[in-house]
Short mmCIF file of C-alpha atoms in Angstrom, two decimals:
data_model
loop_
_atom_site.label_atom_id
_atom_site.label_comp_id
_atom_site.label_asym_id
_atom_site.label_seq_id
_atom_site.Cartn_x
_atom_site.Cartn_y
_atom_site.Cartn_z
CA MET A 1 2.71 28.15 -72.29
CA ASN A 2 3.68 30.87 -70.63
CA LYS A 3 3.02 34.40 -71.19
CA LYS A 4 5.69 36.55 -70.87
CA ILE A 5 4.69 40.55 -69.39
CA SER A 6 6.97 43.06 -70.46
CA LEU A 7 8.98 45.63 -67.51
CA GLY A 8 7.12 48.57 -68.98
CA LEU A 9 3.29 46.58 -68.27
CA THR A 10 4.59 45.28 -64.43
CA VAL A 11 5.89 48.88 -63.85
CA ALA A 12 1.63 50.24 -65.09
CA LEU A 13 -0.28 47.72 -63.54
CA ILE A 14 1.47 48.01 -59.86
CA LEU A 15 1.40 52.14 -60.16
CA LEU A 16 -2.01 51.38 -60.24
CA SER A 17 -2.74 49.13 -57.65
CA ILE A 18 -1.22 51.45 -55.97
CA THR A 19 -3.41 54.96 -57.54
CA ALA A 20 -6.87 52.44 -56.65
CA THR A 21 -5.46 51.37 -52.82
CA PHE A 22 -4.77 54.79 -52.08
CA ALA A 23 -7.56 56.28 -53.26
CA ILE A 24 -10.07 53.77 -51.59
CA THR A 25 -8.08 55.20 -47.98
CA MET A 26 -8.62 57.93 -48.71
CA THR A 27 -12.18 57.28 -49.48
CA VAL A 28 -12.53 55.98 -46.26
CA SER A 29 -10.58 57.86 -44.18
CA GLN A 30 -12.59 61.17 -45.55
CA ASN A 31 -15.66 59.17 -44.65
CA ILE A 32 -13.88 59.10 -41.17
CA TYR A 33 -12.27 62.30 -40.47
CA ASN A 34 -16.09 63.76 -42.08
CA GLY A 35 -17.24 61.49 -38.98
CA LEU A 36 -15.52 62.35 -36.46
CA ILE A 37 -15.60 66.09 -37.37
CA SER A 38 -19.24 66.82 -37.22
CA LYS A 39 -19.74 64.58 -33.87
CA LEU A 40 -16.16 67.48 -32.76
CA SER A 41 -18.52 69.52 -34.04
CA ASN A 42 -22.09 68.70 -32.27
CA ARG A 43 -19.67 67.92 -29.10
CA PHE A 44 -17.99 72.03 -29.53
CA GLU A 45 -21.81 73.45 -29.87
CA LEU A 46 -22.68 71.22 -26.66
CA TYR A 47 -19.71 72.67 -25.21
CA ASP A 48 -20.04 76.33 -26.11
CA GLY A 49 -23.98 76.47 -25.76
CA ILE A 50 -22.77 75.70 -21.63
CA SER A 51 -19.99 77.96 -21.14
CA ALA A 52 -22.58 80.69 -23.11
CA ILE A 53 -25.38 80.30 -20.01
CA ASP A 54 -22.59 79.75 -17.51
CA ASN A 55 -20.68 83.30 -18.65
CA PHE A 56 -23.82 85.13 -18.86
CA VAL A 57 -24.94 83.65 -15.35
CA ARG A 58 -22.17 84.90 -13.83
CA THR A 59 -22.11 87.62 -15.35
CA ASN A 60 -25.82 88.69 -14.24
CA TYR A 61 -26.61 87.14 -12.73
CA TYR A 62 -28.52 88.82 -9.10
CA GLY A 63 -27.13 87.23 -6.68
CA GLU A 64 -24.83 83.93 -4.58
CA PHE A 65 -23.78 80.91 -6.13
CA ASP A 66 -21.45 77.97 -5.39
CA ASP A 67 -19.61 76.41 -8.12
CA ASP A 68 -20.14 73.03 -6.80
CA SER A 69 -23.28 72.51 -6.64
CA LEU A 70 -23.96 73.92 -9.87
CA PHE A 71 -21.23 71.59 -11.05
CA ALA A 72 -23.21 68.99 -9.83
CA GLN A 73 -27.01 69.86 -10.37
CA SER A 74 -24.87 70.29 -14.54
CA ALA A 75 -24.32 66.89 -14.11
CA SER A 76 -27.79 65.50 -13.29
CA GLY A 77 -29.01 67.09 -15.37
CA TYR A 78 -27.02 65.94 -18.32
CA MET A 79 -27.72 62.42 -17.81
CA LYS A 80 -31.05 63.09 -16.97
CA GLY A 81 -30.47 63.74 -21.42
CA LEU A 82 -30.08 60.33 -22.34
CA SER A 83 -33.78 59.93 -20.82
CA ASP A 84 -32.73 56.32 -19.26
CA SER A 85 -33.19 55.35 -15.97
CA GLY A 86 -30.21 52.98 -16.02
CA SER A 87 -27.97 56.20 -16.17
CA PHE A 88 -27.59 59.01 -13.54
CA TYR A 89 -25.90 61.06 -11.87
CA MET A 90 -24.25 60.55 -7.97
CA THR A 91 -22.81 63.19 -5.82
CA ALA A 92 -20.13 61.47 -3.51
CA GLN A 93 -22.15 61.37 -0.37
CA GLU A 94 -24.92 59.33 -2.78
CA TYR A 95 -22.75 57.14 -4.17
CA ILE A 96 -21.18 56.09 -0.73
CA GLU A 97 -25.22 55.41 -0.05
CA TYR A 98 -25.38 53.91 -3.08
CA THR A 99 -22.51 51.15 -3.31
CA ARG A 100 -23.90 50.77 0.41
CA LYS A 101 -26.93 49.96 -0.32
CA LEU A 102 -25.07 47.33 -3.02
CA LYS A 103 -23.57 45.74 -0.21
CA GLY A 104 -26.58 44.21 1.94
CA GLU A 105 -25.53 46.66 4.41
CA GLY A 106 -26.71 49.67 6.92
CA GLY A 107 -30.70 49.44 7.27
CA ILE A 108 -32.36 49.08 11.18
CA GLY A 109 -33.51 45.46 9.94
CA ILE A 110 -37.59 46.95 8.85
CA GLU A 111 -39.93 46.80 6.56
CA ALA A 112 -42.25 50.42 6.35
CA GLU A 113 -44.85 52.14 3.88
CA TYR A 114 -46.84 55.39 4.84
CA SER A 115 -50.65 55.41 5.52
CA ALA A 116 -52.17 57.58 4.23
CA GLU A 117 -55.27 56.51 6.42
CA LYS A 118 -53.50 56.93 9.24
CA GLY A 119 -51.33 59.56 7.32
CA LYS A 120 -48.14 57.95 9.51
CA VAL A 121 -45.54 56.11 8.88
CA VAL A 122 -45.95 52.40 9.77
CA VAL A 123 -44.01 49.32 9.91
CA THR A 124 -44.95 46.47 8.45
CA GLU A 125 -42.30 44.07 8.92
CA VAL A 126 -39.21 43.73 11.64
CA TYR A 127 -36.42 40.98 10.28
CA ALA A 128 -35.44 38.39 12.61
CA GLY A 129 -32.19 38.59 14.78
CA SER A 130 -32.29 42.49 13.46
CA SER A 131 -31.17 45.11 15.11
CA ALA A 132 -34.68 46.96 15.50
CA GLU A 133 -36.39 43.49 16.81
CA ASN A 134 -34.04 43.98 19.79
CA ALA A 135 -34.71 47.42 20.50
CA GLU A 136 -38.11 45.75 20.26
CA LEU A 137 -40.05 48.15 17.92
CA LYS A 138 -42.81 45.59 16.09
CA LYS A 139 -45.12 45.78 13.47
CA GLY A 140 -47.75 48.37 13.54
CA ASP A 141 -45.58 51.12 15.15
CA ALA A 142 -46.13 54.25 13.99
CA ILE A 143 -42.71 56.45 13.61
CA ILE A 144 -43.20 59.76 14.30
CA LYS A 145 -38.96 60.83 14.59
CA VAL A 146 -36.03 59.59 13.23
CA ASP A 147 -33.10 61.86 14.61
CA ASP A 148 -33.82 65.11 14.59
CA VAL A 149 -36.41 64.55 11.36
CA GLU A 150 -40.36 64.50 11.67
CA VAL A 151 -41.87 62.45 9.63
CA ASN A 152 -44.48 63.34 7.48
CA ILE A 153 -46.20 62.60 3.93
CA LEU A 154 -43.40 65.42 1.71
CA ASN A 155 -39.94 63.23 3.07
CA ALA A 156 -41.68 60.11 4.08
CA SER A 157 -39.90 57.81 1.28
CA GLY A 158 -36.96 59.76 2.10
CA VAL A 159 -37.17 58.27 5.64
CA ILE A 160 -37.79 54.96 4.68
CA ASP A 161 -34.69 54.60 2.53
CA SER A 162 -32.79 56.32 5.57
CA LEU A 163 -33.52 53.56 7.61
CA ARG A 164 -32.93 50.88 5.07
CA ILE A 165 -29.74 52.09 4.15
CA GLY A 166 -26.39 53.75 5.16
CA ARG A 167 -23.51 53.76 7.73
CA ARG A 168 -22.93 50.65 9.10
CA PHE A 169 -22.64 50.46 12.94
CA GLU A 170 -24.04 54.05 13.22
CA SER A 171 -26.68 54.55 15.91
CA VAL A 172 -30.40 56.54 14.74
CA THR A 173 -32.77 56.89 16.64
CA VAL A 174 -36.33 55.68 15.91
CA THR A 175 -39.15 58.09 18.20
CA TYR A 176 -42.28 55.99 17.38
CA GLU A 177 -46.19 55.59 18.96
CA ARG A 178 -47.94 52.19 20.10
CA ASP A 179 -50.75 52.28 21.70
CA GLY A 180 -51.24 55.77 22.22
CA THR A 181 -47.44 56.33 23.72
CA GLN A 182 -44.51 57.21 22.36
CA LYS A 183 -41.34 55.44 22.62
CA THR A 184 -37.83 57.31 21.62
CA VAL A 185 -34.89 54.25 20.71
CA THR A 186 -31.99 54.22 19.79
CA VAL A 187 -30.37 51.56 17.14
CA MET A 188 -27.82 50.17 15.24
CA ARG A 189 -27.33 50.39 11.74
CA GLY A 190 -26.58 47.79 9.63
CA TYR A 191 -29.05 45.45 8.82
CA THR A 192 -30.35 44.96 5.47
CA LYS A 193 -33.39 42.09 5.00
CA THR A 194 -33.56 42.08 0.60
CA VAL A 195 -35.16 38.32 0.81
CA THR A 196 -38.34 37.58 2.69
CA SER A 197 -40.95 34.01 3.06
CA SER A 198 -44.20 32.43 3.93
CA PHE A 199 -46.41 29.58 3.52
CA VAL A 200 -49.37 28.56 3.41
CA GLY A 201 -49.94 24.31 3.39
CA ASP A 202 -47.03 23.19 0.97
CA VAL A 203 -47.26 26.55 -1.08
CA GLY A 204 -44.01 28.65 -0.14
CA TYR A 205 -44.26 32.50 -1.44
CA ILE A 206 -40.70 35.13 -1.58
CA ARG A 207 -40.40 38.23 -2.07
CA ILE A 208 -37.24 39.89 -2.98
CA ASN A 209 -37.07 43.50 -3.08
CA GLY A 210 -33.72 44.19 -4.87
CA PHE A 211 -30.95 41.91 -5.91
CA PHE A 212 -27.78 43.06 -3.61
CA ALA A 213 -24.51 41.25 -2.51
CA ASN A 214 -26.10 39.00 0.32
CA THR A 215 -29.49 38.37 -1.56
CA ALA A 216 -29.06 35.01 -3.76
CA GLU A 217 -27.32 34.04 -0.22
CA GLN A 218 -30.65 35.09 1.42
CA PHE A 219 -32.87 33.66 -0.86
CA SER A 220 -30.64 29.90 -0.86
CA ALA A 221 -31.64 30.20 3.13
CA GLU A 222 -35.04 30.91 2.85
CA ILE A 223 -35.62 28.24 0.39
CA ASP A 224 -33.84 25.84 2.95
CA ALA A 225 -36.08 27.12 5.53
CA LEU A 226 -38.68 26.72 3.20
CA ASN A 227 -38.49 23.30 2.16
CA SER A 228 -37.64 22.04 5.78
CA GLN A 229 -41.70 23.02 6.19
CA GLY A 230 -42.32 20.58 3.38
CA VAL A 231 -43.62 23.79 0.89
CA THR A 232 -44.07 21.77 -2.67
CA ALA A 233 -44.79 24.85 -5.00
CA LEU A 234 -43.49 28.01 -4.99
CA ILE A 235 -44.19 31.69 -5.88
CA ILE A 236 -41.45 34.63 -6.68
CA ASP A 237 -43.08 38.62 -6.31
CA LEU A 238 -40.84 40.59 -7.66
CA ARG A 239 -43.91 43.44 -8.21
CA GLY A 240 -41.76 46.99 -7.58
CA CYS A 241 -38.79 45.33 -7.23
CA LYS A 242 -36.09 47.45 -9.28
CA ASP A 243 -32.98 48.30 -6.93
CA GLY A 244 -30.06 46.64 -7.68
CA THR A 245 -27.69 44.86 -10.29
CA MET A 246 -27.50 42.05 -13.05
CA GLU A 247 -24.78 40.88 -11.28
CA TYR A 248 -26.44 39.85 -8.19
CA ALA A 249 -30.16 39.04 -10.43
CA ALA A 250 -27.33 36.35 -11.89
CA ALA A 251 -26.53 34.61 -8.99
CA VAL A 252 -29.95 34.25 -7.22
CA ALA A 253 -30.67 32.59 -10.79
CA ASP A 254 -27.68 30.71 -10.62
CA LEU A 255 -30.33 28.81 -7.50
CA ILE A 256 -32.89 28.01 -9.76
CA LEU A 257 -31.21 27.38 -13.38
CA PRO A 258 -29.59 24.45 -14.84
CA SER A 259 -26.72 25.39 -17.53
CA GLY A 260 -27.19 27.51 -20.60
CA ALA A 261 -25.53 26.42 -23.69
CA GLU A 262 -23.51 23.44 -23.18
CA SER A 263 -19.79 25.16 -25.13
CA ALA A 264 -19.93 28.08 -22.23
CA GLY A 265 -22.54 27.60 -19.38
CA ALA A 266 -24.48 30.93 -20.92
CA ILE A 267 -27.96 32.06 -19.56
CA ALA A 268 -27.74 35.28 -20.58
CA SER A 269 -25.12 37.69 -21.98
CA ALA A 270 -24.52 41.04 -22.16
CA VAL A 271 -24.05 43.20 -25.62
CA LYS A 272 -22.48 46.34 -26.01
CA ARG A 273 -23.52 49.00 -29.08
CA ASP A 274 -21.49 47.76 -31.59
CA GLY A 275 -22.65 44.15 -31.26
CA SER A 276 -19.38 42.86 -28.91
CA VAL A 277 -20.05 41.04 -25.51
CA TYR A 278 -19.81 43.05 -22.34
CA LYS A 279 -20.93 40.31 -19.73
CA ASN A 280 -21.86 36.60 -20.48
CA PHE A 281 -24.03 35.37 -17.40
CA THR A 282 -23.54 31.23 -16.53
CA SER A 283 -25.02 29.10 -14.31
CA ASP A 284 -24.12 25.05 -13.04
CA ALA A 285 -25.91 21.78 -13.72
CA SER A 286 -27.26 21.89 -10.33
CA ALA A 287 -31.25 23.69 -10.46
CA ILE A 288 -33.34 24.28 -7.49
CA THR A 289 -37.47 22.08 -8.11
CA PHE A 290 -40.37 22.39 -6.76
CA PRO A 291 -42.89 19.52 -7.87
CA LYS A 292 -45.64 21.43 -8.11
CA GLY A 293 -44.70 23.52 -10.12
CA MET A 294 -43.16 28.29 -9.34
CA MET A 295 -45.19 30.94 -10.44
CA VAL A 296 -43.81 34.91 -10.61
CA LEU A 297 -45.30 37.34 -9.45
CA VAL A 298 -44.44 41.04 -11.71
CA ASP A 299 -45.53 43.80 -12.58
CA GLY A 300 -44.63 47.57 -14.40
CA SER A 301 -42.32 47.88 -11.22
CA THR A 302 -40.68 44.96 -12.02
CA SER A 303 -37.33 46.37 -13.82
CA GLY A 304 -33.51 45.80 -14.48
CA GLY A 305 -32.28 42.70 -12.54
CA ALA A 306 -35.76 40.96 -11.94
CA GLU A 307 -35.90 41.16 -15.59
CA LEU A 308 -33.56 39.39 -16.25
CA LEU A 309 -34.91 36.22 -13.17
CA ALA A 310 -38.78 37.31 -14.69
CA ALA A 311 -37.15 35.92 -18.98
CA GLN A 312 -34.55 33.31 -17.37
CA LEU A 313 -37.10 31.59 -15.32
CA LYS A 314 -40.02 31.76 -18.39
CA ASP A 315 -36.76 31.10 -20.83
CA PHE A 316 -36.25 28.13 -19.12
CA SER A 317 -39.48 27.02 -18.59
CA LYS A 318 -39.29 26.76 -14.78
CA ALA A 319 -41.89 29.28 -14.35
CA SER A 320 -45.27 30.78 -15.63
CA LEU A 321 -45.06 34.54 -15.14
CA ILE A 322 -48.47 36.17 -13.47
CA GLY A 323 -49.30 39.99 -13.55
CA THR A 324 -48.68 43.03 -15.80
CA LYS A 325 -46.11 43.77 -18.07
CA THR A 326 -42.56 44.85 -16.92
CA SER A 327 -41.19 47.83 -17.13
CA GLY A 328 -38.07 46.40 -19.88
CA GLN A 329 -34.91 47.87 -18.47
CA MET A 330 -33.25 45.01 -18.85
CA THR A 331 -29.68 47.20 -19.72
CA MET A 332 -26.48 46.94 -17.56
CA GLN A 333 -24.44 50.11 -15.93
CA GLU A 334 -20.74 51.06 -15.33
CA ILE A 335 -19.80 52.85 -13.08
CA TYR A 336 -17.92 55.64 -13.44
CA THR A 337 -16.25 58.02 -10.86
CA LEU A 338 -14.61 61.17 -10.91
CA GLU A 339 -12.55 63.38 -9.03
CA ASP A 340 -14.18 64.48 -6.18
CA GLY A 341 -15.63 60.95 -5.03
CA SER A 342 -19.10 61.79 -7.32
CA ALA A 343 -19.78 58.82 -9.69
CA ILE A 344 -21.93 58.15 -12.40
CA SER A 345 -23.56 55.40 -13.77
CA LEU A 346 -24.25 54.24 -17.38
CA THR A 347 -25.95 52.19 -19.01
CA VAL A 348 -23.34 50.07 -21.78
CA ALA A 349 -25.35 47.17 -22.91
CA LYS A 350 -29.09 45.27 -22.80
CA VAL A 351 -28.95 41.97 -22.04
CA ILE A 352 -30.83 39.38 -24.12
CA SER A 353 -32.56 36.43 -22.84
CA TYR A 354 -31.40 32.78 -23.34
CA SER A 355 -33.99 32.74 -25.86
CA GLY A 356 -32.79 35.62 -27.65
CA ALA A 357 -35.24 38.42 -26.36
CA GLU A 358 -34.36 41.97 -25.89
CA TYR A 359 -36.83 43.36 -22.76
CA CYS A 360 -35.45 47.60 -23.18
CA ASN A 361 -36.47 51.12 -24.28
CA GLY A 362 -39.80 50.19 -22.22
CA ASN A 363 -40.41 46.99 -24.20
CA GLY A 364 -41.25 44.50 -21.46
CA ILE A 365 -42.11 41.43 -20.76
CA GLU A 366 -45.23 40.14 -20.94
CA PRO A 367 -46.42 37.70 -18.24
CA THR A 368 -47.88 34.19 -19.41
CA TYR A 369 -51.37 35.26 -17.67
CA THR A 370 -52.64 39.18 -17.70
CA VAL A 371 -53.76 39.83 -13.83
CA GLU A 372 -54.85 43.76 -13.57
CA LEU A 373 -54.78 45.04 -9.47
CA GLY A 374 -58.33 47.08 -8.93
CA LEU A 375 -59.30 50.09 -6.78
CA ASP A 376 -59.39 48.45 -4.18
CA SER A 377 -56.40 45.66 -4.62
CA ALA A 378 -53.09 46.08 -2.36
CA VAL A 379 -49.99 44.58 -2.97
CA ALA A 380 -49.26 41.90 -0.43
CA LYS A 381 -45.93 41.40 1.07
CA SER A 382 -46.99 37.59 2.53
CA LEU A 383 -49.94 34.91 1.69
CA GLU A 384 -50.79 36.47 4.69
CA GLY A 385 -52.87 39.32 2.80
CA ILE A 386 -53.62 37.37 -0.42
CA GLU A 387 -57.20 37.94 0.48
CA LYS A 388 -56.92 42.01 -1.71
CA ASP A 389 -54.07 40.69 -4.10
CA PRO A 390 -55.69 39.22 -6.43
CA GLN A 391 -52.45 38.66 -8.69
CA LEU A 392 -51.32 36.92 -4.97
CA GLN A 393 -54.94 34.90 -5.51
CA SER A 394 -53.91 33.98 -8.83
CA ALA A 395 -50.73 32.61 -8.89
CA TYR A 396 -51.67 30.81 -5.27
CA ALA A 397 -55.09 28.96 -7.51
CA THR A 398 -53.19 28.11 -9.80
CA LEU A 399 -50.22 25.87 -8.14
CA MET A 400 -53.05 24.40 -6.01
CA GLN A 401 -54.54 22.89 -9.10
#
């Protein structure tokens, strides 16, 4: 039986509904407004504080200053305030060098390190086909001067970096010492080696220094070279590896891993603060395998893309990890360029591994086997240095079982 509702009651119900909707809308709007005002107030306080400092300095500083330098230092300090290693400011020149490094160009084709014993930067590797090899630089040479810069303990790190990156096809003069005799050569930039390999018997070793545009190609070439030698087991060394991007690390992972989830082939996902997916990392069905297995060396400096590769190899049961806990910086960055050519790198997402694990905010990956380096130990860069490297020794022994 149908019941009729009077016109007056209908109007009352409509008005009640409108009033309720309006009240809810106003409440939500008020909460949003309060949040925005709070954030706006905090931002004004930040700007007011910086402005007050700037005004006081300009009025009272006794010396001269450069506005460009002030901006660069202020921008750098702002990014450092985030306390995040993936978020930082770059001057225009630093940004140029950063992009060159990611492209895998600009080096002369050597590896070098500062020797406290000799008090000099010593060449530890000269890559085949590089301009350094053509200039007859050799392993063990002590670098005395680069261009007009005398090498010492204070600038050693910067000098080493300058030989690994720079303007492609630009020449650099290197003065080195060998057997007590000094010689100066001119070397052309344009070669960056990020992957090296060696083998003993049927155990191969690959060291990755960073994940750049050419890393996957070099990794594939080193794998082919090891396979041609009949290698049946592999050690991948990611210790100290922290440079490069997630995308380039995922490209290397794609060579080793099978496809991920059947729906999308995802092997990992970068997720933003609001929970939305920033990027999926995928892999096809093909995968590199070694009959006797793989071991991955990690340590506290294994970071970023290197952690992604280590985590995925562990998740897919492709390898066991050995060494010490990683740094816990498996995050993804985005580059924002400014009008003057400078730029910032900003962490915009955390990367979640295939198993759903998150390795960020210092929460690193625990290795399958924890092996510490002793005071007399040294991190080897090939199987030739295994006698002083207990982590490498342990990985090799495990594969030989």
